[in-house]
Coordinates of C-alpha atoms in Angstrom, one line a residue:
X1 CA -158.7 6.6 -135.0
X2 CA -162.4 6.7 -134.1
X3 CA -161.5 4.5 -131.2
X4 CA -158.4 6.5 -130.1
X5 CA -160.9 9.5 -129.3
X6 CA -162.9 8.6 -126.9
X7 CA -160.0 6.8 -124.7
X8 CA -158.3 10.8 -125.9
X9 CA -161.0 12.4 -124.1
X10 CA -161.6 10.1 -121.2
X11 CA -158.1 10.7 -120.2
X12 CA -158.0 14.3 -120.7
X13 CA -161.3 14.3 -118.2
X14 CA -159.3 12.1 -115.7
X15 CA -156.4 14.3 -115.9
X16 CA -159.1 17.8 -115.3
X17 CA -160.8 16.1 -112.6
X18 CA -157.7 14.3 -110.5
X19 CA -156.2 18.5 -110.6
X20 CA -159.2 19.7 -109.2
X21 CA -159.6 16.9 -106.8
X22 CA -155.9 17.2 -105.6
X23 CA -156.2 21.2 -105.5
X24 CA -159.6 20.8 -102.9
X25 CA -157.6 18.4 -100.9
X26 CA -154.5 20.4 -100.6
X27 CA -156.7 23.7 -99.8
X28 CA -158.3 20.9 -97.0
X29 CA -155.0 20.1 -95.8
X30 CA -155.7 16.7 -96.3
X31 CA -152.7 14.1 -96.0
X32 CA -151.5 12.6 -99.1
X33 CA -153.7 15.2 -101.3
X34 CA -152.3 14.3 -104.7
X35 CA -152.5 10.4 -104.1
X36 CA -156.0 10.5 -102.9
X37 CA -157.4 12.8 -105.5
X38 CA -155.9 10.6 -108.2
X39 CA -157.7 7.7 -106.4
X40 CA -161.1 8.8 -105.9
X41 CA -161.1 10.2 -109.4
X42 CA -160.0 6.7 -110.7
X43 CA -162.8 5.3 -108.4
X44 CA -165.6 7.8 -109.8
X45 CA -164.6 6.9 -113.4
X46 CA -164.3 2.8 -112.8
X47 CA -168.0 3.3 -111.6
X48 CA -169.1 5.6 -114.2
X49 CA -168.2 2.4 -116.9
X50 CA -165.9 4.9 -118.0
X51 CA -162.4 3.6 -116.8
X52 CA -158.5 4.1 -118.5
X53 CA -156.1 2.1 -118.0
X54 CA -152.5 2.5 -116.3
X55 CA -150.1 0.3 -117.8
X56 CA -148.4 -2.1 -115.7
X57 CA -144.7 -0.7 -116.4
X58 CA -146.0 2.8 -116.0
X59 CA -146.8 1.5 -112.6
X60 CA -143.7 -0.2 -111.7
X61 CA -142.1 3.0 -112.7
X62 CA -143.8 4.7 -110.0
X63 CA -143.3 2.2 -107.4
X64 CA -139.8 2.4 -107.9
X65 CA -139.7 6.5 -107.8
X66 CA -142.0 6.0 -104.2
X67 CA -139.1 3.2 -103.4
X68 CA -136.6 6.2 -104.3
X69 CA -138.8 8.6 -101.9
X70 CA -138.8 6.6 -98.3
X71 CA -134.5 6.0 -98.9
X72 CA -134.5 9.5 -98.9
X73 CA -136.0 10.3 -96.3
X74 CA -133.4 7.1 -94.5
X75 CA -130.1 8.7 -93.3
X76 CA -127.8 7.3 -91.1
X77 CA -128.6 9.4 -88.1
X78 CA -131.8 7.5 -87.5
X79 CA -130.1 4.2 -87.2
X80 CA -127.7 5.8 -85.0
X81 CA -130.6 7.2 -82.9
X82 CA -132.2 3.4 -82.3
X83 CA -128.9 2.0 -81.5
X84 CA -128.5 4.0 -78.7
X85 CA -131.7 3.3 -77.1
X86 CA -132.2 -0.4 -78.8
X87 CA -134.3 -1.5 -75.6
X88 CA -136.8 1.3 -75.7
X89 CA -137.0 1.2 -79.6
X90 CA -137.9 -2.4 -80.0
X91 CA -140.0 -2.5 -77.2
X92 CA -142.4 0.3 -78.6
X93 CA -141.9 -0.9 -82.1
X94 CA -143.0 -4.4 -81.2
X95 CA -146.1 -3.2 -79.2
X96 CA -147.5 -1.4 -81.8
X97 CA -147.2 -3.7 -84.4
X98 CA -148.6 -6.3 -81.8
X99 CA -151.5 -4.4 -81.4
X100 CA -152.2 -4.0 -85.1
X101 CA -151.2 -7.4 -85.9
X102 CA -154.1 -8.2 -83.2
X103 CA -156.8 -6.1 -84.8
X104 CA -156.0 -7.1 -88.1
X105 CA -157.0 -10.6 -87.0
X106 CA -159.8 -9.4 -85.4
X107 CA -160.9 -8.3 -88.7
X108 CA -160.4 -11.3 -90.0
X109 CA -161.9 -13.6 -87.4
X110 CA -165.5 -11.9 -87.4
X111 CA -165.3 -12.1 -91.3
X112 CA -165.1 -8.0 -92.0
X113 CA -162.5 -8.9 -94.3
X114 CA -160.5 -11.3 -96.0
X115 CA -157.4 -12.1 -93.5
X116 CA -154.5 -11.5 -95.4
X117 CA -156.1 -7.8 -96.6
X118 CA -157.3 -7.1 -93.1
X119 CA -153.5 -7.5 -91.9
X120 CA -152.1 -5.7 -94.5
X121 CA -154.4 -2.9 -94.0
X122 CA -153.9 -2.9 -90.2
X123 CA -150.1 -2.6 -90.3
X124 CA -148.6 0.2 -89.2
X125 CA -146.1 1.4 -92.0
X126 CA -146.5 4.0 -94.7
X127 CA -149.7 4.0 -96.8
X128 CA -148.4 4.0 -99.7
X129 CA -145.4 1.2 -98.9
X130 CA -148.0 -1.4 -97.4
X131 CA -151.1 -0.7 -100.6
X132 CA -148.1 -1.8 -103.0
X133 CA -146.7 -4.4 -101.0
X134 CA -150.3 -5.7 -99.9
X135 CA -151.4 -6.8 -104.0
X136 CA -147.9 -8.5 -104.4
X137 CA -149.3 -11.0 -101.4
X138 CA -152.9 -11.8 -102.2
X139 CA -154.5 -9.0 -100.7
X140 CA -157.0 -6.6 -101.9
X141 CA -155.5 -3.6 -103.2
X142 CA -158.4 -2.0 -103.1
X143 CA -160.1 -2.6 -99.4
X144 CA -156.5 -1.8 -98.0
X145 CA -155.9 1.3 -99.5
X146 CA -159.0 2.4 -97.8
X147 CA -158.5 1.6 -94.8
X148 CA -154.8 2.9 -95.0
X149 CA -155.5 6.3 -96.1
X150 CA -158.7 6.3 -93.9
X151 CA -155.8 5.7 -90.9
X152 CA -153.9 8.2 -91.9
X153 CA -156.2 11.1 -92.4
X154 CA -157.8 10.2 -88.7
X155 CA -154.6 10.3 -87.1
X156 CA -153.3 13.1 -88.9
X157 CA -156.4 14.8 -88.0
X158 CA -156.0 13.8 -84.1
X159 CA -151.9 14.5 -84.4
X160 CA -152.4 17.9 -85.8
X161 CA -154.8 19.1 -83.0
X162 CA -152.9 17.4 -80.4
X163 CA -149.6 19.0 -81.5
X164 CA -151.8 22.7 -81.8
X165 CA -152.9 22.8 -78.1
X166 CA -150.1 20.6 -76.6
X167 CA -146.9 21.4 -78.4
X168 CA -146.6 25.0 -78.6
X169 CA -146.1 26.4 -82.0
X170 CA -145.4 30.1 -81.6
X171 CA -141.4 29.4 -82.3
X172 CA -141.7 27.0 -85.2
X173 CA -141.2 28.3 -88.2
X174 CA -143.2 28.6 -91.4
X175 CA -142.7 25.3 -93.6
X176 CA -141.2 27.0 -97.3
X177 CA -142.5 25.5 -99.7
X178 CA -140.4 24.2 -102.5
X179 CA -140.6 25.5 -106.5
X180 CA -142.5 22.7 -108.7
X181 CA -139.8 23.5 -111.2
X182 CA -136.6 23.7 -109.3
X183 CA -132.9 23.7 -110.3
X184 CA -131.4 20.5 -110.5
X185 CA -128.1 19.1 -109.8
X186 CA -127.9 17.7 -113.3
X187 CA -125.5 14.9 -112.2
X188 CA -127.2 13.7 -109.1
X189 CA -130.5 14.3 -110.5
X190 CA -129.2 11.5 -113.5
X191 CA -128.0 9.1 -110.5
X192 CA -131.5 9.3 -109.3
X193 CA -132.8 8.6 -112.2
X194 CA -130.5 5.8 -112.9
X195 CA -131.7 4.6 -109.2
X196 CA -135.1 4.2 -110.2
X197 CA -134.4 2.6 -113.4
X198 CA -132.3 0.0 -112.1
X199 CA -134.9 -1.0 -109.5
X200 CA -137.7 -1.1 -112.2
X201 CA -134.9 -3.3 -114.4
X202 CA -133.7 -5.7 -111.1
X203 CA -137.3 -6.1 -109.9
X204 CA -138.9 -7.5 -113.8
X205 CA -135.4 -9.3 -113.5
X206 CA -136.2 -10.8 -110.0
X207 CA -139.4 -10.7 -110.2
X208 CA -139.6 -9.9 -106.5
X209 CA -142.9 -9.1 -104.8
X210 CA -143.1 -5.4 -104.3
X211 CA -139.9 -5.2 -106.2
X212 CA -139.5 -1.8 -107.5
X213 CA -140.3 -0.2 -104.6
X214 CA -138.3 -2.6 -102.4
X215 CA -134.9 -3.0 -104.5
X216 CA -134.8 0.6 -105.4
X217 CA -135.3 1.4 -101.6
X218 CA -132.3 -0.5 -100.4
X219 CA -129.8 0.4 -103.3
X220 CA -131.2 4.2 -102.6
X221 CA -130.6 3.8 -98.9
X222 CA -127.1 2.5 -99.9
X223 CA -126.5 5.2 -102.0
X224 CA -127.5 8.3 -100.5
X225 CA -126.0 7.3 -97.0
X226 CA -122.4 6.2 -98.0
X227 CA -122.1 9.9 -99.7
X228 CA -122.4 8.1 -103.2
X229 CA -124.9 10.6 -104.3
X230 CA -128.2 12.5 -102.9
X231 CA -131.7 11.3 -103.9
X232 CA -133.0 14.4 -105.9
X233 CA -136.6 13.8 -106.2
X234 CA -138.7 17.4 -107.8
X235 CA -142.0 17.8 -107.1
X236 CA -142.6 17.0 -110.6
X237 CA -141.6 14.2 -110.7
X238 CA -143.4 12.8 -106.9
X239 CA -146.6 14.3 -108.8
X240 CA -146.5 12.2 -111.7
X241 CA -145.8 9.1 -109.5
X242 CA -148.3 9.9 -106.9
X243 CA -150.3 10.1 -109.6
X244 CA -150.2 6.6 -111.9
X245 CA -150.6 5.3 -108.2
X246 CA -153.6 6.7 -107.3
X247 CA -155.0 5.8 -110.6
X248 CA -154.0 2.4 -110.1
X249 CA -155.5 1.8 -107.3
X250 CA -158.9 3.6 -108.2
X251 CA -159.5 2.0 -111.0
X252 CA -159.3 -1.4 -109.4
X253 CA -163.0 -0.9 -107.8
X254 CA -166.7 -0.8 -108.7
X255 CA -170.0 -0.5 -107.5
X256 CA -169.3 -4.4 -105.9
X257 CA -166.6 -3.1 -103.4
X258 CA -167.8 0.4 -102.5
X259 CA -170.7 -1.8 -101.2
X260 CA -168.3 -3.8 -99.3
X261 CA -166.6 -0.7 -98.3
X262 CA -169.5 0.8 -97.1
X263 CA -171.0 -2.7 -95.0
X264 CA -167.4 -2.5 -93.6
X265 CA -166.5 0.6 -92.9
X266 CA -168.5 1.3 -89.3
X267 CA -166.0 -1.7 -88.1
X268 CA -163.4 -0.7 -89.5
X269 CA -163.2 2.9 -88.4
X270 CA -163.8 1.4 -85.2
X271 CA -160.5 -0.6 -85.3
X272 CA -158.7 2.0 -86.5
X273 CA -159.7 4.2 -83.2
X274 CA -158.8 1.6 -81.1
X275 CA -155.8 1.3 -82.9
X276 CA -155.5 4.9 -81.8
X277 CA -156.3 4.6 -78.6
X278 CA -154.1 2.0 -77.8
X279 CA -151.5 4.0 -78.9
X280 CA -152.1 6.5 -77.1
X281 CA -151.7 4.0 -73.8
X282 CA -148.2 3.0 -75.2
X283 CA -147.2 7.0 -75.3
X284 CA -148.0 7.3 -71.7
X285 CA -146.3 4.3 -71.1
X286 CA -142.9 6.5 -72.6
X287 CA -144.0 9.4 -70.6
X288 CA -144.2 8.0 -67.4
X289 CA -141.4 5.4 -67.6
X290 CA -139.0 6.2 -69.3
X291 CA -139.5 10.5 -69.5
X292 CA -139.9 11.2 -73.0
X293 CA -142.2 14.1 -73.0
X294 CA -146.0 13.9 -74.7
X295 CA -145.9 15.2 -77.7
X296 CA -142.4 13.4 -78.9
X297 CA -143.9 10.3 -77.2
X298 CA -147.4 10.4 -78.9
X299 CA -145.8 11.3 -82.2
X300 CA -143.5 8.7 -82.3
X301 CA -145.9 5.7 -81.2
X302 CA -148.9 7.4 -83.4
X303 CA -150.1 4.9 -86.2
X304 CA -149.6 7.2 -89.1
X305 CA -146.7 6.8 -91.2
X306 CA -143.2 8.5 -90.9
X307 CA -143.6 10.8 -93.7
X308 CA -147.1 12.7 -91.7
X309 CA -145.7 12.5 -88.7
X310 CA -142.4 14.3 -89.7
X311 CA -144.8 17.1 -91.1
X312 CA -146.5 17.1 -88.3
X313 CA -143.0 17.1 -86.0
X314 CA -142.2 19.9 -87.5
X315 CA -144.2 21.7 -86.6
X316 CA -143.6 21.3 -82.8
X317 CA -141.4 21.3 -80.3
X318 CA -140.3 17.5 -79.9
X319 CA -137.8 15.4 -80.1
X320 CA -137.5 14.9 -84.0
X321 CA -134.7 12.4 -84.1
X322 CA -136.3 10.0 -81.7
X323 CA -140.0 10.5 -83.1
X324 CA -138.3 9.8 -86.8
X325 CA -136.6 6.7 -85.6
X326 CA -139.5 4.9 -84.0
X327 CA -141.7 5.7 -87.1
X328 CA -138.9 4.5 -89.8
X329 CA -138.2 1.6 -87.5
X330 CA -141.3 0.2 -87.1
X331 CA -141.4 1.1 -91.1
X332 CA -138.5 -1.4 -91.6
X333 CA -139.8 -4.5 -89.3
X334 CA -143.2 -4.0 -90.6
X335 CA -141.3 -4.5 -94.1
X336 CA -140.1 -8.0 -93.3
X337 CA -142.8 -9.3 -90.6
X338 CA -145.6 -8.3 -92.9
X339 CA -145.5 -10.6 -95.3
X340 CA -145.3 -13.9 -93.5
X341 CA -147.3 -12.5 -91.1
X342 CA -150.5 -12.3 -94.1
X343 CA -149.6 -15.6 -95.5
X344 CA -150.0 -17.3 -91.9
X345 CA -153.3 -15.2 -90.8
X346 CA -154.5 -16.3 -94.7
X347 CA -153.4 -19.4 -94.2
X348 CA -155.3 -19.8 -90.7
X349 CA -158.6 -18.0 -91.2
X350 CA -159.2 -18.7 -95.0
X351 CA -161.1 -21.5 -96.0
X352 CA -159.1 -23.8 -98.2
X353 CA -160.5 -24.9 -101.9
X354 CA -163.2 -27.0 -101.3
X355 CA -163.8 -27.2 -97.6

């Protein structure tokens, strides 16, 4: 019992400073508030010598509710959207990842970091989807989540200014905000549920790399878009999820790789702008040839993620179908090209055993 208390009150601390890490970073209006307080509070504690520990099915769990999250946010209408401009689609998708697939190596090649975690931390999906996927193949959990969410909240950053001087807010309308507690659909709430359990139980079954997030991604895709039921995901539940992840990936570093982080990070920020940048050059690129207008074309080639950019969208006057299918399409390939792509830049840069 004397041994219980003190891992009692260390979590009890976690759980008091995450809240009033996430509530700072929400009042910031920083991206991905809840995830990133939960991380830097697991990274404070893992420093402090004072660490707890997420349980490794606690973790799938979550992975397969953040699986349960992108589906959602899947339907048909997007695919619909990239079929009927296929050229344009794969053309801009391509470039991008080119581009990041080519820093990433960069990274790599001079040594800033290890190649398979550079790529993984260059690619242009989610956040969230590429630090889960990036552990199941070899990379560093830790470096990529930092330089994913650094990504993120720099482009979000340059996205939001961008859309309020270029993209005319006065007719958008206030975002509501949804109640943390709301009322369920008791039946599709339990074929959500049911969703996420299944892709926990298939993924220990299959033991698939990234597996709850993955399996419970495709059957929720499945799902939702042949009318089978909706994904109901309450903000209690995203919290709790967003949560275990953050503390997962927090308490995976020490005083050893904030040093790395920090002998890194000049480089790294400085790939990530030309990342940008680059980006930026592809968006004119839709302007000029092909007459998208700016702010759908910078929006939809922006580095970000899908889920900040649709915030961001929003909030402007663009083309929201077309910005959503070039970020969930470049989601998907990124999906299936990322992981041979790390094994072959690993493969190709890292010195094998021995040599």
């Amino acid at each position: 019992m004397a041994e219980r208390s003190p891992m009692l009150l260390r979590w009890c601390a976690m759980l008091g400073f995450s809240a009033v890490l996430m509530v700072v970073l929400e009042w910031l209006s920083i991206p991905a508030a809840i995830l990133m307080g939960a991380m830097l509070a697991g990274i404070i504690f893992s420093v402090l010598d004072k660490p707890v520990k997420v349980s490794k099915p606690l973790f799938s769990l979550a992975q397969a509710v953040v699986g349960a999250m992108i589906a959602r946010a899947i339907p048909l209408s997007i695919f619909q959207e990239m079929a009927r401009q296929w050229p344009l689609f794969l053309g801009s998708i391509f470039s991008v990842i080119a581009i990041s697939l080519v820093l990433g190596w960069l990274l790599a090649r001079f040594k800033v970091l290890p190649g398979s975690t550079a790529i993984w931390g260059s690619s242009p999906g989610g956040a969230s989807a590429m630090t889960l996927m990036a552990e199941s193949f070899g990379a560093d959990v830790r470096l990529v989540a930092f330089m994913q969410y650094l990504r993120v909240v720099i482009v979000v950053l340059i996205a939001t200014l961008v859309t309020r001087f270029w993209g005319g807010l006065e007719s958008a309308p206030a975002p509501q905000s949804q109640p943390f507690f709301p009322a369920l659909d008791s039946g599709h709430f339990a074929m959500t549920l049911g969703l996420i359990v299944l892709g926990f139980v298939l993924a220990r079954v299959l033991r698939l790399p990234a597996g709850p997030m993955l399996i419970t991604l495709v059957l929720g895709v499945v799902m939702q878009d042949s009318g089978l039921s909706p994904i109901i995901l309450p903000p209690w539940l995203l919290l709790m999820a967003w949560t275990l992840v953050g503390w997962s990936i927090g308490l995976r570093f020490n005083r050893e790789i904030l040093r790395h982080v920090a002998r890194a990070f000049p480089r790294v920020l400085l790939s990530i702008l030309s990342l940008v940048l680059l980006c930026c050059g592809l968006a004119w690129g839709l302007v000029h040839f092909a007459g998208i207008d700016p702010l759908t074309a910078y929006l939809a080639t922006s580095p970000g993620g899908a889920d900040s950019m649709a915030i961001i969208a929003a909030d402007g006057q663009v083309d929201m179908p077309f910005v959503m299918a070039m970020q969930t399409g470049r989601f998907l390939i990124v999906l299936m090209v990322g992981p041979p792509l790390s094994r072959f830049v690993a493969r190709r840069l890292e010195p094998a055993p021995g040599g």
